[in-house]
């Protein structure tokens, strides 16, 4: 490792940190206002709401955990619900890691930084990472992930006592923001055909599997939809390659 | 069965959240690092993993819109789906500008609810 590479690290870390002022980060913070309102409504105390913001970080997982608490679910049931909804984090991290690491990046650092991966960090990083020199990509991702997570922990702590006075119409809109933002940003950041087909399959199969196997709908939709999209993309490539 | 309100200790809810929330999410992230460390940059395996990740997220999106939690339940499902679809179309027409899609979808949702007197 050369000295100049080490000197450039902080520069890229701050470049990532500046992503706090980007559209994805601002939308995520709005969505966290919506989540905080939901937690207050559900009667989750201040300390626990702040704690889960930092510890879980992924927004859908938190919504499901609060939902489980509301429903009086047992610990194993809550664990399974949250774990099933969070399986998507595994392929997301697995897809992100080859983009940001170098041959020298220690695994413990990637394990620690993987905590900051959620949909927003994934979309933000995948969109911008090609413009970051490879040896500084980990710093760039760390800067964004740590800053945005910390900012949202502080945000949730600050608004906890006042968020209950939010009108229902606005609270509903904040909940609506998350799926619409995910939909558009993932479409915009997906460059390959397989990814676009997977998106369409996932949208259709999620509700379809919800009717058949509501406990595992997201898992099935992901595996079946993703695999079908992968195969369709292969077949497409194969055919255009021959003609 | 052990639940959120089983024990009266101050730390019990935190332990509950740590197990059912933190471990339940971070274990997948850790698996992801171990798998991702073995994937080549432009391999077919990585394309498949990315496709599965995208389909999983898409399924979450569809569920957040069709079976929402919290205040969004107040809006009728037809309105939620219409606002999303038109918002997405506006996003595409506007040259994939994300803020256009969000603005259109949110305006339709709030406008629709106001018109319906909800």
mmCIF file of C-alpha atoms in Angstrom:
data_model
loop_
_atom_site.group_PDB
_atom_site.id
_atom_site.type_symbol
_atom_site.label_atom_id
_atom_site.label_comp_id
_atom_site.label_asym_id
_atom_site.label_seq_id
_atom_site.Cartn_x
_atom_site.Cartn_y
_atom_site.Cartn_z
ATOM 1 C CA UNK A 1 0.000 0.000 0.000
ATOM 2 C CA UNK A 2 1.496 3.288 -1.055
ATOM 3 C CA UNK A 3 1.420 6.382 1.059
ATOM 4 C CA UNK A 4 -0.611 8.344 -1.464
ATOM 5 C CA UNK A 5 -3.377 5.713 -1.428
ATOM 6 C CA UNK A 6 -3.638 6.108 2.311
ATOM 7 C CA UNK A 7 -3.738 9.861 2.042
ATOM 8 C CA UNK A 8 -6.555 9.644 -0.485
ATOM 9 C CA UNK A 9 -8.676 7.391 1.719
ATOM 10 C CA UNK A 10 -10.164 10.195 3.876
ATOM 11 C CA UNK A 11 -10.930 12.198 0.738
ATOM 12 C CA UNK A 12 -13.117 9.409 -0.643
ATOM 13 C CA UNK A 13 -14.631 8.726 2.767
ATOM 14 C CA UNK A 14 -15.815 12.353 2.903
ATOM 15 C CA UNK A 15 -16.980 12.145 -0.682
ATOM 16 C CA UNK A 16 -19.179 9.222 0.346
ATOM 17 C CA UNK A 17 -20.268 11.076 3.490
ATOM 18 C CA UNK A 18 -21.388 13.997 1.344
ATOM 19 C CA UNK A 19 -23.959 11.586 -0.113
ATOM 20 C CA UNK A 20 -26.082 12.543 2.901
ATOM 21 C CA UNK A 21 -27.222 15.505 0.771
ATOM 22 C CA UNK A 22 -28.271 13.269 -2.148
ATOM 23 C CA UNK A 23 -31.832 12.468 -3.195
ATOM 24 C CA UNK A 24 -31.655 8.821 -1.999
ATOM 25 C CA UNK A 25 -30.497 9.893 1.477
ATOM 26 C CA UNK A 26 -33.124 12.636 1.775
ATOM 27 C CA UNK A 27 -35.902 10.272 0.731
ATOM 28 C CA UNK A 28 -34.650 7.661 3.174
ATOM 29 C CA UNK A 29 -34.756 10.223 5.991
ATOM 30 C CA UNK A 30 -38.354 11.087 5.077
ATOM 31 C CA UNK A 31 -39.165 7.386 5.179
ATOM 32 C CA UNK A 32 -37.579 7.203 8.647
ATOM 33 C CA UNK A 33 -39.919 9.964 9.805
ATOM 34 C CA UNK A 34 -42.744 7.664 8.658
ATOM 35 C CA UNK A 35 -41.207 4.706 10.487
ATOM 36 C CA UNK A 36 -40.735 6.724 13.681
ATOM 37 C CA UNK A 37 -44.404 7.692 13.555
ATOM 38 C CA UNK A 38 -45.349 4.031 13.177
ATOM 39 C CA UNK A 39 -43.175 3.027 16.154
ATOM 40 C CA UNK A 40 -44.722 5.754 18.342
ATOM 41 C CA UNK A 41 -48.213 4.683 17.251
ATOM 42 C CA UNK A 42 -47.338 1.071 18.113
ATOM 43 C CA UNK A 43 -46.180 2.136 21.588
ATOM 44 C CA UNK A 44 -42.511 1.215 21.176
ATOM 45 C CA UNK A 45 -40.596 3.334 23.739
ATOM 46 C CA UNK A 46 -37.990 5.955 22.779
ATOM 47 C CA UNK A 47 -34.831 3.995 23.656
ATOM 48 C CA UNK A 48 -35.959 0.867 21.833
ATOM 49 C CA UNK A 49 -36.959 2.797 18.702
ATOM 50 C CA UNK A 50 -33.539 4.471 18.512
ATOM 51 C CA UNK A 51 -31.841 1.144 19.305
ATOM 52 C CA UNK A 52 -33.564 -0.719 16.481
ATOM 53 C CA UNK A 53 -32.844 2.089 14.025
ATOM 54 C CA UNK A 54 -29.120 1.566 14.516
ATOM 55 C CA UNK A 55 -29.084 -2.196 15.057
ATOM 56 C CA UNK A 56 -31.387 -3.355 12.258
ATOM 57 C CA UNK A 57 -30.977 -0.456 9.859
ATOM 58 C CA UNK A 58 -32.986 -2.071 7.007
ATOM 59 C CA UNK A 59 -36.330 -0.286 6.971
ATOM 60 C CA UNK A 60 -38.707 -3.129 5.932
ATOM 61 C CA UNK A 61 -37.198 -5.381 8.637
ATOM 62 C CA UNK A 62 -37.906 -2.749 11.294
ATOM 63 C CA UNK A 63 -41.476 -2.245 10.105
ATOM 64 C CA UNK A 64 -42.011 -6.010 10.318
ATOM 65 C CA UNK A 65 -40.430 -6.229 13.781
ATOM 66 C CA UNK A 66 -42.676 -3.472 15.128
ATOM 67 C CA UNK A 67 -45.620 -5.222 13.437
ATOM 68 C CA UNK A 68 -44.657 -8.474 15.183
ATOM 69 C CA UNK A 69 -44.406 -6.699 18.553
ATOM 70 C CA UNK A 70 -47.824 -5.117 17.952
ATOM 71 C CA UNK A 71 -49.320 -8.514 17.122
ATOM 72 C CA UNK A 72 -47.814 -10.018 20.291
ATOM 73 C CA UNK A 73 -45.711 -12.484 18.303
ATOM 74 C CA UNK A 74 -43.346 -14.838 20.141
ATOM 75 C CA UNK A 75 -39.584 -14.395 19.868
ATOM 76 C CA UNK A 76 -39.114 -17.289 17.375
ATOM 77 C CA UNK A 77 -42.031 -16.061 15.228
ATOM 78 C CA UNK A 78 -40.705 -12.486 15.181
ATOM 79 C CA UNK A 79 -37.213 -13.770 14.381
ATOM 80 C CA UNK A 80 -38.476 -15.851 11.443
ATOM 81 C CA UNK A 81 -40.583 -12.999 10.046
ATOM 82 C CA UNK A 82 -37.706 -10.534 10.152
ATOM 83 C CA UNK A 83 -35.152 -13.094 8.929
ATOM 84 C CA UNK A 84 -37.294 -14.073 5.925
ATOM 85 C CA UNK A 85 -37.812 -10.470 4.885
ATOM 86 C CA UNK A 86 -34.097 -9.828 5.210
ATOM 87 C CA UNK A 87 -32.824 -12.678 3.051
ATOM 88 C CA UNK A 88 -32.609 -10.146 0.226
ATOM 89 C CA UNK A 89 -29.695 -8.549 2.101
ATOM 90 C CA UNK A 90 -27.542 -11.591 1.347
ATOM 91 C CA UNK A 91 -27.586 -11.366 -2.479
ATOM 92 C CA UNK A 92 -27.433 -7.566 -2.196
ATOM 93 C CA UNK A 93 -24.259 -7.705 -0.128
ATOM 94 C CA UNK A 94 -22.916 -10.521 -2.316
ATOM 95 C CA UNK A 95 -23.458 -8.371 -5.417
ATOM 96 C CA UNK A 96 -21.949 -5.277 -3.798
ATOM 97 C CA UNK A 97 -18.786 -6.852 -2.362
ATOM 98 C CA UNK A 98 -17.117 -7.733 -5.713
ATOM 99 C CA UNK A 99 -17.690 -4.101 -6.785
ATOM 100 C CA UNK A 100 -15.982 -2.480 -3.804
ATOM 101 C CA UNK A 101 -13.246 -4.780 -2.502
ATOM 102 C CA UNK A 102 -9.701 -5.182 -3.704
ATOM 103 C CA UNK A 103 -7.583 -8.309 -3.313
ATOM 104 C CA UNK A 104 -6.160 -6.740 -0.139
ATOM 105 C CA UNK A 105 -9.390 -5.740 1.602
ATOM 106 C CA UNK A 106 -9.582 -7.703 4.878
ATOM 107 C CA UNK A 107 -12.732 -9.797 5.344
ATOM 108 C CA UNK A 108 -13.317 -8.473 8.892
ATOM 109 C CA UNK A 109 -13.626 -4.958 7.485
ATOM 110 C CA UNK A 110 -16.208 -6.093 4.922
ATOM 111 C CA UNK A 111 -18.114 -7.987 7.641
ATOM 112 C CA UNK A 112 -18.213 -4.849 9.795
ATOM 113 C CA UNK A 113 -19.183 -2.546 6.930
ATOM 114 C CA UNK A 114 -21.849 -4.939 5.622
ATOM 115 C CA UNK A 115 -24.070 -3.734 8.478
ATOM 116 C CA UNK A 116 -24.612 -0.483 6.585
ATOM 117 C CA UNK A 117 -25.971 -2.241 3.509
ATOM 118 C CA UNK A 118 -29.684 -1.683 2.978
ATOM 119 C CA UNK A 119 -31.562 -0.818 -0.186
ATOM 120 C CA UNK A 120 -30.593 2.872 -0.161
ATOM 121 C CA UNK A 121 -26.879 2.250 0.375
ATOM 122 C CA UNK A 122 -26.998 -0.472 -2.290
ATOM 123 C CA UNK A 123 -28.658 1.759 -4.869
ATOM 124 C CA UNK A 124 -26.478 4.770 -4.022
ATOM 125 C CA UNK A 125 -23.250 2.765 -4.209
ATOM 126 C CA UNK A 126 -24.099 0.786 -7.362
ATOM 127 C CA UNK A 127 -25.007 4.041 -9.133
ATOM 128 C CA UNK A 128 -21.790 5.875 -8.309
ATOM 129 C CA UNK A 129 -19.122 3.261 -7.624
ATOM 130 C CA UNK A 130 -17.804 3.096 -11.200
ATOM 131 C CA UNK A 131 -16.551 6.674 -10.869
ATOM 132 C CA UNK A 132 -14.539 5.822 -7.732
ATOM 133 C CA UNK A 133 -11.025 4.335 -8.108
ATOM 134 C CA UNK A 134 -11.162 0.725 -6.950
ATOM 135 C CA UNK A 135 -8.705 1.117 -4.070
ATOM 136 C CA UNK A 136 -10.933 3.826 -2.538
ATOM 137 C CA UNK A 137 -14.315 2.207 -3.011
ATOM 138 C CA UNK A 138 -14.441 0.697 0.485
ATOM 139 C CA UNK A 139 -13.714 4.152 1.978
ATOM 140 C CA UNK A 140 -16.390 5.721 -0.225
ATOM 141 C CA UNK A 141 -18.989 3.151 0.827
ATOM 142 C CA UNK A 142 -18.003 3.431 4.508
ATOM 143 C CA UNK A 143 -18.326 7.215 4.368
ATOM 144 C CA UNK A 144 -21.820 7.041 2.962
ATOM 145 C CA UNK A 145 -23.055 4.112 5.055
ATOM 146 C CA UNK A 146 -21.793 5.335 8.428
ATOM 147 C CA UNK A 147 -22.928 8.923 7.850
ATOM 148 C CA UNK A 148 -26.432 8.051 6.674
ATOM 149 C CA UNK A 149 -26.974 5.500 9.458
ATOM 150 C CA UNK A 150 -25.787 7.925 12.149
ATOM 151 C CA UNK A 151 -27.884 10.759 10.703
ATOM 152 C CA UNK A 152 -31.030 8.629 10.803
ATOM 153 C CA UNK A 153 -30.387 7.469 14.376
ATOM 154 C CA UNK A 154 -30.127 11.141 15.407
ATOM 155 C CA UNK A 155 -33.184 12.033 13.308
ATOM 156 C CA UNK A 156 -35.333 9.349 14.940
ATOM 157 C CA UNK A 157 -34.164 10.471 18.412
ATOM 158 C CA UNK A 158 -34.952 14.119 17.643
ATOM 159 C CA UNK A 159 -38.428 13.649 16.182
ATOM 160 C CA UNK A 160 -39.660 10.852 18.476
ATOM 161 C CA UNK A 161 -41.554 13.156 20.838
ATOM 162 C CA UNK A 162 -43.161 15.331 18.132
ATOM 163 C CA UNK A 163 -43.872 12.867 15.325
ATOM 164 C CA UNK A 164 -47.215 11.743 16.767
ATOM 165 C CA UNK A 165 -48.768 15.077 15.812
ATOM 166 C CA UNK A 166 -48.171 14.297 12.131
ATOM 167 C CA UNK A 167 -51.473 14.263 10.172
ATOM 168 C CA UNK A 168 -52.520 10.764 8.996
ATOM 169 C CA UNK A 169 -52.489 11.883 5.364
ATOM 170 C CA UNK A 170 -48.838 12.939 5.583
ATOM 171 C CA UNK A 171 -47.853 9.861 7.573
ATOM 172 C CA UNK A 172 -49.424 7.653 4.883
ATOM 173 C CA UNK A 173 -47.570 9.549 2.169
ATOM 174 C CA UNK A 174 -44.276 9.007 3.998
ATOM 175 C CA UNK A 175 -44.968 5.262 4.064
ATOM 176 C CA UNK A 176 -45.767 5.408 0.357
ATOM 177 C CA UNK A 177 -42.481 7.153 -0.397
ATOM 178 C CA UNK A 178 -40.386 4.051 0.332
ATOM 179 C CA UNK A 179 -41.833 1.644 -2.270
ATOM 180 C CA UNK A 180 -42.107 4.330 -4.972
ATOM 181 C CA UNK A 181 -38.536 5.411 -4.347
ATOM 182 C CA UNK A 182 -37.255 1.817 -4.384
ATOM 183 C CA UNK A 183 -39.141 1.094 -7.595
ATOM 184 C CA UNK A 184 -37.775 4.069 -9.534
ATOM 185 C CA UNK A 185 -34.246 4.090 -8.135
ATOM 186 C CA UNK A 186 -33.650 0.383 -8.616
ATOM 187 C CA UNK A 187 -34.958 0.583 -12.186
ATOM 188 C CA UNK A 188 -32.664 3.563 -12.832
ATOM 189 C CA UNK A 189 -29.602 1.870 -11.348
ATOM 190 C CA UNK A 190 -30.143 -1.545 -12.981
ATOM 191 C CA UNK A 191 -28.008 -1.616 -16.075
ATOM 192 C CA UNK A 192 -28.318 -5.256 -17.124
ATOM 193 C CA UNK A 193 -31.270 -6.846 -18.882
ATOM 194 C CA UNK A 194 -31.392 -9.729 -16.388
ATOM 195 C CA UNK A 195 -31.940 -7.212 -13.573
ATOM 196 C CA UNK A 196 -34.843 -5.497 -15.348
ATOM 197 C CA UNK A 197 -36.565 -8.792 -16.105
ATOM 198 C CA UNK A 198 -35.992 -9.829 -12.477
ATOM 199 C CA UNK A 199 -37.651 -6.622 -11.314
ATOM 200 C CA UNK A 200 -40.805 -7.323 -13.352
ATOM 201 C CA UNK A 201 -40.910 -10.973 -12.222
ATOM 202 C CA UNK A 202 -40.454 -9.954 -8.585
ATOM 203 C CA UNK A 203 -43.256 -7.384 -8.739
ATOM 204 C CA UNK A 204 -45.648 -9.966 -10.182
ATOM 205 C CA UNK A 205 -44.535 -12.968 -8.138
ATOM 206 C CA UNK A 206 -44.447 -11.221 -4.741
ATOM 207 C CA UNK A 207 -48.239 -10.821 -4.539
ATOM 208 C CA UNK A 208 -48.785 -14.155 -6.352
ATOM 209 C CA UNK A 209 -46.766 -16.115 -3.782
ATOM 210 C CA UNK A 210 -48.428 -14.091 -1.036
ATOM 211 C CA UNK A 211 -51.669 -15.871 -1.950
ATOM 212 C CA UNK A 212 -50.035 -19.315 -1.980
ATOM 213 C CA UNK A 213 -47.394 -19.171 0.749
ATOM 214 C CA UNK A 214 -47.646 -15.892 2.697
ATOM 215 C CA UNK A 215 -44.866 -16.878 5.134
ATOM 216 C CA UNK A 216 -42.268 -17.344 2.418
ATOM 217 C CA UNK A 217 -43.629 -15.139 -0.381
ATOM 218 C CA UNK A 218 -40.617 -12.821 -0.659
ATOM 219 C CA UNK A 219 -38.146 -15.687 -0.590
ATOM 220 C CA UNK A 220 -39.982 -17.665 -3.307
ATOM 221 C CA UNK A 221 -40.565 -14.596 -5.454
ATOM 222 C CA UNK A 222 -36.873 -13.739 -5.266
ATOM 223 C CA UNK A 223 -35.519 -17.194 -6.000
ATOM 224 C CA UNK A 224 -38.041 -18.091 -8.716
ATOM 225 C CA UNK A 225 -38.195 -14.617 -10.272
ATOM 226 C CA UNK A 226 -34.437 -14.100 -10.180
ATOM 227 C CA UNK A 227 -33.668 -17.522 -11.625
ATOM 228 C CA UNK A 228 -36.268 -17.153 -14.405
ATOM 229 C CA UNK A 229 -34.868 -13.721 -15.252
ATOM 230 C CA UNK A 230 -31.328 -15.109 -15.323
ATOM 231 C CA UNK A 231 -32.383 -17.968 -17.647
ATOM 232 C CA UNK A 232 -34.413 -15.636 -19.900
ATOM 233 C CA UNK A 233 -31.398 -13.355 -20.205
ATOM 234 C CA UNK A 234 -29.151 -16.316 -21.078
ATOM 235 C CA UNK A 235 -31.578 -17.583 -23.729
ATOM 236 C CA UNK A 236 -31.811 -14.075 -25.197
ATOM 237 C CA UNK A 237 -28.034 -13.708 -25.344
ATOM 238 C CA UNK A 238 -27.665 -17.162 -26.852
ATOM 239 C CA UNK A 239 -30.168 -16.438 -29.612
ATOM 240 C CA UNK A 240 -28.799 -13.035 -30.545
ATOM 241 C CA UNK A 241 -25.306 -14.521 -30.454
ATOM 242 C CA UNK A 242 -26.256 -17.143 -33.038
ATOM 243 C CA UNK A 243 -28.147 -14.947 -35.485
ATOM 244 C CA UNK B 1 -43.913 -18.819 24.155
ATOM 245 C CA UNK B 2 -41.383 -16.137 25.041
ATOM 246 C CA UNK B 3 -42.468 -12.777 23.672
ATOM 247 C CA UNK B 4 -41.738 -9.063 23.806
ATOM 248 C CA UNK B 5 -43.609 -8.582 27.082
ATOM 249 C CA UNK B 6 -42.601 -11.826 28.812
ATOM 250 C CA UNK B 7 -40.025 -10.358 31.205
ATOM 251 C CA UNK B 8 -40.214 -7.181 33.208
ATOM 252 C CA UNK B 9 -36.509 -6.337 33.122
ATOM 253 C CA UNK B 10 -35.606 -3.065 31.427
ATOM 254 C CA UNK B 11 -33.118 -4.828 29.173
ATOM 255 C CA UNK B 12 -35.458 -7.563 27.953
ATOM 256 C CA UNK B 13 -37.021 -5.566 25.048
ATOM 257 C CA UNK B 14 -33.494 -4.672 23.914
ATOM 258 C CA UNK B 15 -32.465 -8.329 23.942
ATOM 259 C CA UNK B 16 -35.660 -9.168 22.048
ATOM 260 C CA UNK B 17 -34.807 -6.550 19.400
ATOM 261 C CA UNK B 18 -31.182 -7.724 19.278
ATOM 262 C CA UNK B 19 -32.216 -11.324 18.559
ATOM 263 C CA UNK B 20 -35.315 -10.882 16.394
ATOM 264 C CA UNK B 21 -34.009 -7.711 14.712
ATOM 265 C CA UNK B 22 -30.248 -7.379 14.686
ATOM 266 C CA UNK B 23 -29.202 -11.043 14.364
ATOM 267 C CA UNK B 24 -32.102 -11.788 11.995
ATOM 268 C CA UNK B 25 -30.852 -9.114 9.561
ATOM 269 C CA UNK B 26 -27.084 -9.022 10.045
ATOM 270 C CA UNK B 27 -26.632 -12.787 9.664
ATOM 271 C CA UNK B 28 -27.679 -12.401 6.008
ATOM 272 C CA UNK B 29 -25.270 -9.517 5.528
ATOM 273 C CA UNK B 30 -22.435 -11.652 6.934
ATOM 274 C CA UNK B 31 -23.377 -14.577 4.666
ATOM 275 C CA UNK B 32 -23.429 -12.085 1.795
ATOM 276 C CA UNK B 33 -19.845 -11.030 2.503
ATOM 277 C CA UNK B 34 -18.674 -14.646 2.559
ATOM 278 C CA UNK B 35 -20.481 -15.439 -0.710
ATOM 279 C CA UNK B 36 -19.525 -12.138 -2.367
ATOM 280 C CA UNK B 37 -15.860 -12.699 -1.530
ATOM 281 C CA UNK B 38 -15.933 -15.782 -3.744
ATOM 282 C CA UNK B 39 -17.732 -14.222 -6.710
ATOM 283 C CA UNK B 40 -15.792 -12.981 -9.710
ATOM 284 C CA UNK B 41 -16.507 -9.476 -10.941
ATOM 285 C CA UNK B 42 -18.388 -10.388 -14.121
ATOM 286 C CA UNK B 43 -19.268 -14.042 -13.664
ATOM 287 C CA UNK B 44 -22.610 -15.650 -14.523
ATOM 288 C CA UNK B 45 -23.003 -16.487 -10.819
ATOM 289 C CA UNK B 46 -22.865 -12.784 -9.951
ATOM 290 C CA UNK B 47 -25.505 -12.008 -12.610
ATOM 291 C CA UNK B 48 -27.760 -14.649 -11.040
ATOM 292 C CA UNK B 49 -27.177 -13.367 -7.496
ATOM 293 C CA UNK B 50 -27.950 -9.831 -8.646
ATOM 294 C CA UNK B 51 -31.118 -10.989 -10.399
ATOM 295 C CA UNK B 52 -32.292 -12.791 -7.244
ATOM 296 C CA UNK B 53 -31.518 -9.696 -5.134
ATOM 297 C CA UNK B 54 -33.488 -7.490 -7.515
ATOM 298 C CA UNK B 55 -36.469 -9.871 -7.616
ATOM 299 C CA UNK B 56 -36.492 -10.070 -3.797
ATOM 300 C CA UNK B 57 -36.544 -6.290 -3.484
ATOM 301 C CA UNK B 58 -39.242 -6.041 -6.169
ATOM 302 C CA UNK B 59 -41.368 -8.498 -4.175
ATOM 303 C CA UNK B 60 -40.897 -6.327 -1.065
ATOM 304 C CA UNK B 61 -41.957 -3.250 -3.082
ATOM 305 C CA UNK B 62 -45.119 -4.949 -4.348
ATOM 306 C CA UNK B 63 -45.999 -6.060 -0.822
ATOM 307 C CA UNK B 64 -45.400 -2.594 0.678
ATOM 308 C CA UNK B 65 -47.889 -1.187 -1.840
ATOM 309 C CA UNK B 66 -50.502 -3.967 -1.802
ATOM 310 C CA UNK B 67 -50.375 -4.938 1.887
ATOM 311 C CA UNK B 68 -49.130 -1.812 3.699
ATOM 312 C CA UNK B 69 -48.703 -1.184 7.419
ATOM 313 C CA UNK B 70 -49.533 1.954 9.377
ATOM 314 C CA UNK B 71 -51.247 5.048 8.031
ATOM 315 C CA UNK B 72 -50.995 3.981 4.375
ATOM 316 C CA UNK B 73 -53.746 1.406 4.989
ATOM 317 C CA UNK B 74 -56.212 4.326 4.931
ATOM 318 C CA UNK B 75 -55.711 4.805 1.189
ATOM 319 C CA UNK B 76 -57.688 2.401 -1.041
ATOM 320 C CA UNK B 77 -55.616 -0.245 -2.853
ATOM 321 C CA UNK B 78 -56.777 0.993 -6.293
ATOM 322 C CA UNK B 79 -55.448 4.469 -5.497
ATOM 323 C CA UNK B 80 -52.110 3.102 -4.265
ATOM 324 C CA UNK B 81 -51.623 0.975 -7.386
ATOM 325 C CA UNK B 82 -52.756 3.739 -9.772
ATOM 326 C CA UNK B 83 -50.507 6.338 -8.120
ATOM 327 C CA UNK B 84 -47.512 3.979 -8.328
ATOM 328 C CA UNK B 85 -48.136 2.988 -11.956
ATOM 329 C CA UNK B 86 -48.675 6.549 -13.198
ATOM 330 C CA UNK B 87 -45.733 7.766 -11.116
ATOM 331 C CA UNK B 88 -43.503 5.105 -12.648
ATOM 332 C CA UNK B 89 -44.698 5.992 -16.161
ATOM 333 C CA UNK B 90 -43.926 9.665 -15.474
ATOM 334 C CA UNK B 91 -40.455 8.634 -14.251
ATOM 335 C CA UNK B 92 -39.797 6.791 -17.541
ATOM 336 C CA UNK B 93 -41.197 9.599 -19.732
ATOM 337 C CA UNK B 94 -39.092 12.178 -17.864
ATOM 338 C CA UNK B 95 -35.894 10.331 -18.807
ATOM 339 C CA UNK B 96 -35.656 8.249 -15.602
ATOM 340 C CA UNK B 97 -35.729 11.209 -13.238
ATOM 341 C CA UNK B 98 -36.487 9.650 -9.859
ATOM 342 C CA UNK B 99 -37.855 12.830 -8.270
ATOM 343 C CA UNK B 100 -40.435 13.195 -11.076
ATOM 344 C CA UNK B 101 -41.786 9.709 -10.407
ATOM 345 C CA UNK B 102 -41.956 10.308 -6.664
ATOM 346 C CA UNK B 103 -43.580 13.734 -7.037
ATOM 347 C CA UNK B 104 -46.285 12.431 -9.393
ATOM 348 C CA UNK B 105 -47.009 9.319 -7.295
ATOM 349 C CA UNK B 106 -47.201 11.231 -3.995
ATOM 350 C CA UNK B 107 -49.369 14.018 -5.483
ATOM 351 C CA UNK B 108 -51.793 11.441 -6.878
ATOM 352 C CA UNK B 109 -51.977 9.624 -3.530
ATOM 353 C CA UNK B 110 -52.536 12.762 -1.460
ATOM 354 C CA UNK B 111 -54.817 14.354 -4.073
ATOM 355 C CA UNK B 112 -56.836 11.160 -4.430
ATOM 356 C CA UNK B 113 -57.288 10.779 -0.684
ATOM 357 C CA UNK B 114 -58.315 14.419 -0.359
ATOM 358 C CA UNK B 115 -60.882 14.048 -3.164
ATOM 359 C CA UNK B 116 -62.267 10.893 -1.578
ATOM 360 C CA UNK B 117 -62.543 12.799 1.687
ATOM 361 C CA UNK B 118 -60.436 10.349 3.675
#
